[in-house]
PDB file of C-alpha atoms in Angstrom:
ATOM      1  CA  MET A 996       0.876 -12.787  34.899  1.00  0.00           C
ATOM      2  CA  GLN A 997      -0.470  -9.401  35.864  1.00  0.00           C
ATOM      3  CA  ARG A 998       0.301  -7.109  32.939  1.00  0.00           C
ATOM      4  CA  ILE A 999      -0.541  -8.673  29.603  1.00  0.00           C
ATOM      5  CA  ALA A1000      -0.040  -7.257  26.118  1.00  0.00           C
ATOM      6  CA  ILE A1001      -2.055  -8.936  23.371  1.00  0.00           C
ATOM      7  CA  VAL A1002      -0.856  -8.464  19.807  1.00  0.00           C
ATOM      8  CA  GLY A1003      -1.765  -9.858  16.431  1.00  0.00           C
ATOM      9  CA  THR A1004      -2.696  -8.609  13.037  1.00  0.00           C
ATOM     10  CA  THR A1005      -5.927  -6.685  12.460  1.00  0.00           C
ATOM     11  CA  GLY A1006      -8.912  -8.963  13.011  1.00  0.00           C
ATOM     12  CA  SER A1007      -7.044 -11.672  14.913  1.00  0.00           C
ATOM     13  CA  GLY A1008      -9.205 -11.313  18.026  1.00  0.00           C
ATOM     14  CA  LYS A1009      -7.068  -9.195  20.347  1.00  0.00           C
ATOM     15  CA  SER A1010      -9.947  -7.242  21.867  1.00  0.00           C
ATOM     16  CA  THR A1011     -12.132 -10.328  22.165  1.00  0.00           C
ATOM     17  CA  LEU A1012      -9.373 -12.148  24.028  1.00  0.00           C
ATOM     18  CA  ALA A1013      -8.705  -9.163  26.307  1.00  0.00           C
ATOM     19  CA  ALA A1014     -12.413  -8.995  27.193  1.00  0.00           C
ATOM     20  CA  ARG A1015     -12.377 -12.738  27.872  1.00  0.00           C
ATOM     21  CA  LEU A1016      -9.278 -12.629  30.091  1.00  0.00           C
ATOM     22  CA  ALA A1017     -10.008  -9.467  32.089  1.00  0.00           C
ATOM     23  CA  PRO A1018     -12.648 -10.946  34.421  1.00  0.00           C
ATOM     24  CA  LEU A1019     -10.770 -14.249  34.645  1.00  0.00           C
ATOM     25  CA  LEU A1020      -7.594 -12.495  35.827  1.00  0.00           C
ATOM     26  CA  ASP A1021      -9.291  -9.580  37.601  1.00  0.00           C
ATOM     27  CA  ALA A1022      -7.457  -7.114  35.377  1.00  0.00           C
ATOM     28  CA  GLU A1023      -8.411  -3.911  33.603  1.00  0.00           C
ATOM     29  CA  HIS A1024      -9.121  -4.341  29.890  1.00  0.00           C
ATOM     30  CA  VAL A1025      -7.613  -1.556  27.771  1.00  0.00           C
ATOM     31  CA  GLU A1026      -7.920  -1.185  24.005  1.00  0.00           C
ATOM     32  CA  LEU A1027      -5.234   0.921  22.390  1.00  0.00           C
ATOM     33  CA  ASP A1028      -7.720   1.865  19.665  1.00  0.00           C
ATOM     34  CA  ALA A1029      -9.870   3.534  22.332  1.00  0.00           C
ATOM     35  CA  LEU A1030      -6.890   5.631  23.405  1.00  0.00           C
ATOM     36  CA  PHE A1031      -5.891   6.486  19.827  1.00  0.00           C
ATOM     37  CA  TRP A1032      -9.079   7.353  17.906  1.00  0.00           C
ATOM     38  CA  THR A1033     -11.229  10.443  18.364  1.00  0.00           C
ATOM     39  CA  PRO A1034     -14.525  11.374  16.677  1.00  0.00           C
ATOM     40  CA  GLY A1035     -14.383  11.522  12.889  1.00  0.00           C
ATOM     41  CA  TRP A1036     -11.734   8.800  12.803  1.00  0.00           C
ATOM     42  CA  ARG A1037      -9.047  11.303  13.733  1.00  0.00           C
ATOM     43  CA  PRO A1038      -6.040  10.067  15.682  1.00  0.00           C
ATOM     44  CA  VAL A1039      -5.007  11.862  18.849  1.00  0.00           C
ATOM     45  CA  LEU A1040      -1.750  13.752  18.866  1.00  0.00           C
ATOM     46  CA  ALA A1041       1.233  11.452  19.395  1.00  0.00           C
ATOM     47  CA  GLU A1042       2.175  12.962  22.758  1.00  0.00           C
ATOM     48  CA  LEU A1043      -1.379  12.638  24.099  1.00  0.00           C
ATOM     49  CA  PHE A1044      -1.509   9.019  22.922  1.00  0.00           C
ATOM     50  CA  ARG A1045       1.710   8.246  24.807  1.00  0.00           C
ATOM     51  CA  GLN A1046       0.354   9.987  27.919  1.00  0.00           C
ATOM     52  CA  ARG A1047      -2.836   7.932  27.751  1.00  0.00           C
ATOM     53  CA  VAL A1048      -0.870   4.708  27.347  1.00  0.00           C
ATOM     54  CA  GLU A1049       1.467   5.656  30.202  1.00  0.00           C
ATOM     55  CA  ALA A1050      -1.555   6.144  32.446  1.00  0.00           C
ATOM     56  CA  ALA A1051      -3.146   2.877  31.294  1.00  0.00           C
ATOM     57  CA  THR A1052       0.044   0.918  31.995  1.00  0.00           C
ATOM     58  CA  SER A1053       0.776   2.466  35.378  1.00  0.00           C
ATOM     59  CA  GLY A1054      -1.487   0.067  37.274  1.00  0.00           C
ATOM     60  CA  GLU A1055      -0.704  -3.312  38.773  1.00  0.00           C
ATOM     61  CA  ARG A1056      -3.040  -5.446  36.646  1.00  0.00           C
ATOM     62  CA  TRP A1057      -4.037  -4.799  33.054  1.00  0.00           C
ATOM     63  CA  ILE A1058      -4.599  -6.450  29.724  1.00  0.00           C
ATOM     64  CA  ILE A1059      -3.883  -4.290  26.699  1.00  0.00           C
ATOM     65  CA  ALA A1060      -5.003  -5.180  23.195  1.00  0.00           C
ATOM     66  CA  GLY A1061      -3.302  -3.468  20.284  1.00  0.00           C
ATOM     67  CA  ASN A1062      -0.307  -3.111  18.003  1.00  0.00           C
ATOM     68  CA  TYR A1063       0.718   0.524  17.974  1.00  0.00           C
ATOM     69  CA  GLY A1064       4.458   0.662  17.331  1.00  0.00           C
ATOM     70  CA  GLN A1065       4.753   4.199  18.689  1.00  0.00           C
ATOM     71  CA  VAL A1066       3.911   2.935  22.197  1.00  0.00           C
ATOM     72  CA  ARG A1067       5.393  -0.570  22.038  1.00  0.00           C
ATOM     73  CA  ASP A1068       8.222   0.485  24.344  1.00  0.00           C
ATOM     74  CA  LEU A1069       5.670   1.469  26.994  1.00  0.00           C
ATOM     75  CA  VAL A1070       3.315  -1.477  26.632  1.00  0.00           C
ATOM     76  CA  TRP A1071       5.839  -4.260  26.099  1.00  0.00           C
ATOM     77  CA  GLY A1072       8.333  -2.651  28.448  1.00  0.00           C
ATOM     78  CA  ARG A1073       5.835  -2.672  31.323  1.00  0.00           C
ATOM     79  CA  ALA A1074       4.110  -5.969  30.496  1.00  0.00           C
ATOM     80  CA  ASP A1075       5.186  -9.250  32.034  1.00  0.00           C
ATOM     81  CA  THR A1076       3.351 -11.399  29.475  1.00  0.00           C
ATOM     82  CA  LEU A1077       2.866 -11.153  25.721  1.00  0.00           C
ATOM     83  CA  VAL A1078       0.138 -13.080  23.953  1.00  0.00           C
ATOM     84  CA  TRP A1079       0.693 -13.108  20.207  1.00  0.00           C
ATOM     85  CA  LEU A1080      -2.264 -14.242  18.102  1.00  0.00           C
ATOM     86  CA  ASP A1081      -0.379 -15.379  15.010  1.00  0.00           C
ATOM     87  CA  TYR A1082      -3.276 -16.724  12.954  1.00  0.00           C
ATOM     88  CA  ASN A1083      -3.249 -17.509   9.240  1.00  0.00           C
ATOM     89  CA  LEU A1084      -4.503 -14.914   6.792  1.00  0.00           C
ATOM     90  CA  PRO A1085      -7.651 -16.754   5.582  1.00  0.00           C
ATOM     91  CA  LEU A1086      -8.899 -17.098   9.175  1.00  0.00           C
ATOM     92  CA  VAL A1087      -8.143 -13.460   9.950  1.00  0.00           C
ATOM     93  CA  LEU A1088      -9.866 -12.213   6.785  1.00  0.00           C
ATOM     94  CA  ARG A1089     -12.970 -14.332   7.437  1.00  0.00           C
ATOM     95  CA  ARG A1090     -13.243 -13.069  11.011  1.00  0.00           C
ATOM     96  CA  LEU A1091     -12.565  -9.495   9.987  1.00  0.00           C
ATOM     97  CA  ALA A1092     -15.186  -9.578   7.222  1.00  0.00           C
ATOM     98  CA  LEU A1093     -17.813 -11.013   9.590  1.00  0.00           C
ATOM     99  CA  ARG A1094     -16.978  -8.483  12.303  1.00  0.00           C
ATOM    100  CA  THR A1095     -17.087  -5.597   9.846  1.00  0.00           C
ATOM    101  CA  VAL A1096     -20.433  -6.616   8.351  1.00  0.00           C
ATOM    102  CA  LYS A1097     -21.889  -7.059  11.853  1.00  0.00           C
ATOM    103  CA  ARG A1098     -20.685  -3.608  12.884  1.00  0.00           C
ATOM    104  CA  VAL A1099     -22.066  -2.024   9.718  1.00  0.00           C
ATOM    105  CA  VAL A1100     -25.472  -3.683  10.165  1.00  0.00           C
ATOM    106  CA  THR A1101     -25.763  -2.941  13.885  1.00  0.00           C
ATOM    107  CA  ARG A1102     -24.258   0.558  13.556  1.00  0.00           C
ATOM    108  CA  GLU A1103     -22.090  -0.267  16.560  1.00  0.00           C
ATOM    109  CA  GLU A1104     -20.314   2.755  17.992  1.00  0.00           C
ATOM    110  CA  LEU A1105     -16.622   2.150  18.519  1.00  0.00           C
ATOM    111  CA  TRP A1106     -14.744   3.249  21.655  1.00  0.00           C
ATOM    112  CA  ASN A1107     -17.296   5.900  22.687  1.00  0.00           C
ATOM    113  CA  THR A1108     -16.112   8.144  19.865  1.00  0.00           C
ATOM    114  CA  GLY A1109     -19.196   8.203  17.674  1.00  0.00           C
ATOM    115  CA  ASN A1110     -17.148   6.366  15.036  1.00  0.00           C
ATOM    116  CA  ARG A1111     -18.850   3.593  13.134  1.00  0.00           C
ATOM    117  CA  GLU A1112     -17.766   1.311  10.360  1.00  0.00           C
ATOM    118  CA  SER A1113     -19.403   1.740   6.966  1.00  0.00           C
ATOM    119  CA  LEU A1114     -19.562  -0.376   3.833  1.00  0.00           C
ATOM    120  CA  ARG A1115     -17.674   2.314   1.954  1.00  0.00           C
ATOM    121  CA  ALA A1116     -14.850   2.267   4.474  1.00  0.00           C
ATOM    122  CA  ALA A1117     -14.938  -1.519   4.725  1.00  0.00           C
ATOM    123  CA  PHE A1118     -14.465  -2.089   1.017  1.00  0.00           C
ATOM    124  CA  GLY A1119     -13.028   1.189  -0.300  1.00  0.00           C
ATOM    125  CA  LYS A1120      -9.458   2.418  -0.686  1.00  0.00           C
ATOM    126  CA  GLN A1121      -8.924   2.642   3.084  1.00  0.00           C
ATOM    127  CA  SER A1122     -10.521  -0.760   3.673  1.00  0.00           C
ATOM    128  CA  ILE A1123      -9.704  -2.570   6.886  1.00  0.00           C
ATOM    129  CA  LEU A1124      -9.669  -5.762   4.811  1.00  0.00           C
ATOM    130  CA  ARG A1125      -7.072  -4.333   2.442  1.00  0.00           C
ATOM    131  CA  TYR A1126      -5.101  -3.163   5.431  1.00  0.00           C
ATOM    132  CA  ALA A1127      -5.125  -6.692   6.859  1.00  0.00           C
ATOM    133  CA  LEU A1128      -3.974  -8.102   3.520  1.00  0.00           C
ATOM    134  CA  ARG A1129      -1.205  -5.534   3.282  1.00  0.00           C
ATOM    135  CA  THR A1130       0.090  -5.875   6.843  1.00  0.00           C
ATOM    136  CA  HIS A1131      -0.462  -9.509   7.832  1.00  0.00           C
ATOM    137  CA  ARG A1132       2.963 -10.783   6.752  1.00  0.00           C
ATOM    138  CA  SER A1133       4.908  -7.710   7.841  1.00  0.00           C
ATOM    139  CA  ASN A1134       3.240  -7.778  11.281  1.00  0.00           C
ATOM    140  CA  SER A1135       4.321 -11.373  11.776  1.00  0.00           C
ATOM    141  CA  VAL A1136       7.895 -10.578  10.771  1.00  0.00           C
ATOM    142  CA  ARG A1137       7.976  -7.470  12.979  1.00  0.00           C
ATOM    143  CA  PHE A1138       6.528  -9.247  16.024  1.00  0.00           C
ATOM    144  CA  ALA A1139       9.062 -12.072  15.648  1.00  0.00           C
ATOM    145  CA  ALA A1140      11.906  -9.547  15.527  1.00  0.00           C
ATOM    146  CA  ASP A1141      10.541  -7.605  18.487  1.00  0.00           C
ATOM    147  CA  VAL A1142      10.055 -10.743  20.576  1.00  0.00           C
ATOM    148  CA  ALA A1143      13.720 -11.582  19.939  1.00  0.00           C
ATOM    149  CA  ASP A1144      14.841  -8.074  20.976  1.00  0.00           C
ATOM    150  CA  ARG A1145      16.768  -8.053  24.276  1.00  0.00           C
ATOM    151  CA  ARG A1146      14.681  -5.117  25.513  1.00  0.00           C
ATOM    152  CA  TYR A1147      11.758  -7.517  25.799  1.00  0.00           C
ATOM    153  CA  ALA A1148      13.583 -10.561  27.176  1.00  0.00           C
ATOM    154  CA  HIS A1149      11.600 -10.197  30.420  1.00  0.00           C
ATOM    155  CA  LEU A1150       8.341 -11.104  28.676  1.00  0.00           C
ATOM    156  CA  GLN A1151       6.756 -14.496  28.990  1.00  0.00           C
ATOM    157  CA  VAL A1152       5.681 -14.987  25.358  1.00  0.00           C
ATOM    158  CA  HIS A1153       2.746 -17.123  24.259  1.00  0.00           C
ATOM    159  CA  ARG A1154       2.614 -17.376  20.463  1.00  0.00           C
ATOM    160  CA  LEU A1155      -0.721 -18.943  19.584  1.00  0.00           C
ATOM    161  CA  GLU A1156      -1.179 -19.980  15.970  1.00  0.00           C
ATOM    162  CA  ASN A1157      -4.833 -21.048  15.949  1.00  0.00           C
ATOM    163  CA  PRO A1158      -8.019 -20.722  18.019  1.00  0.00           C
ATOM    164  CA  ARG A1159      -7.647 -24.255  19.398  1.00  0.00           C
ATOM    165  CA  ALA A1160      -4.228 -23.379  20.853  1.00  0.00           C
ATOM    166  CA  LEU A1161      -5.762 -20.239  22.344  1.00  0.00           C
ATOM    167  CA  ASP A1162      -8.628 -22.163  23.953  1.00  0.00           C
ATOM    168  CA  GLN A1163      -6.174 -24.697  25.417  1.00  0.00           C
ATOM    169  CA  TRP A1164      -4.036 -21.878  26.816  1.00  0.00           C
ATOM    170  CA  VAL A1165      -7.093 -20.177  28.377  1.00  0.00           C
ATOM    171  CA  ASP A1166      -8.228 -23.511  29.835  1.00  0.00           C
ATOM    172  CA  ARG A1167      -4.812 -23.890  31.505  1.00  0.00           C
ATOM    173  CA  LEU A1168      -5.227 -20.400  33.000  1.00  0.00           C
ATOM    174  CA  LYS A1169      -8.659 -21.304  34.338  1.00  0.00           C
ATOM    175  CA  ALA A1170      -7.254 -24.435  35.948  1.00  0.00           C
ATOM    176  CA  ARG A1171      -4.755 -22.399  38.007  1.00  0.00           C
TER     177      ARG A1171
END
């Protein structure tokens, strides 16, 4: 377990888990959001995003958090382990709302881009909460289909359906 991809719907805790695992496994922690977003909430050009992901996945040990379909072939293709946080929607929404409010209050800068969450963005038309509502089910269906795809048969898949299962899995890693 040297190259780990962590997926899950928005707000499931991918980045938190990656930050937790990186020192435990002596691996680089990479957030796909940090490679994708630029100042002003503008995405990078598709080719530059792929180049950044190629560079991030060229090393021996890494943990990547994120769900970007346009680079799934790179991330999943180079990973040896997939951790899928497949949590229920109420849990995800509660965590996402708390995280968003915290970021708004603290004015936390995201990914060294100058980008910050705002109440308007959190609850407006482009709301991250609405996005989670809209994509939760389809993400689960898509991840299940992708996990079953022969291209990714090499992956050791850990589908964790609640935080207790995650903690037990991490405890087993620590025991190794």
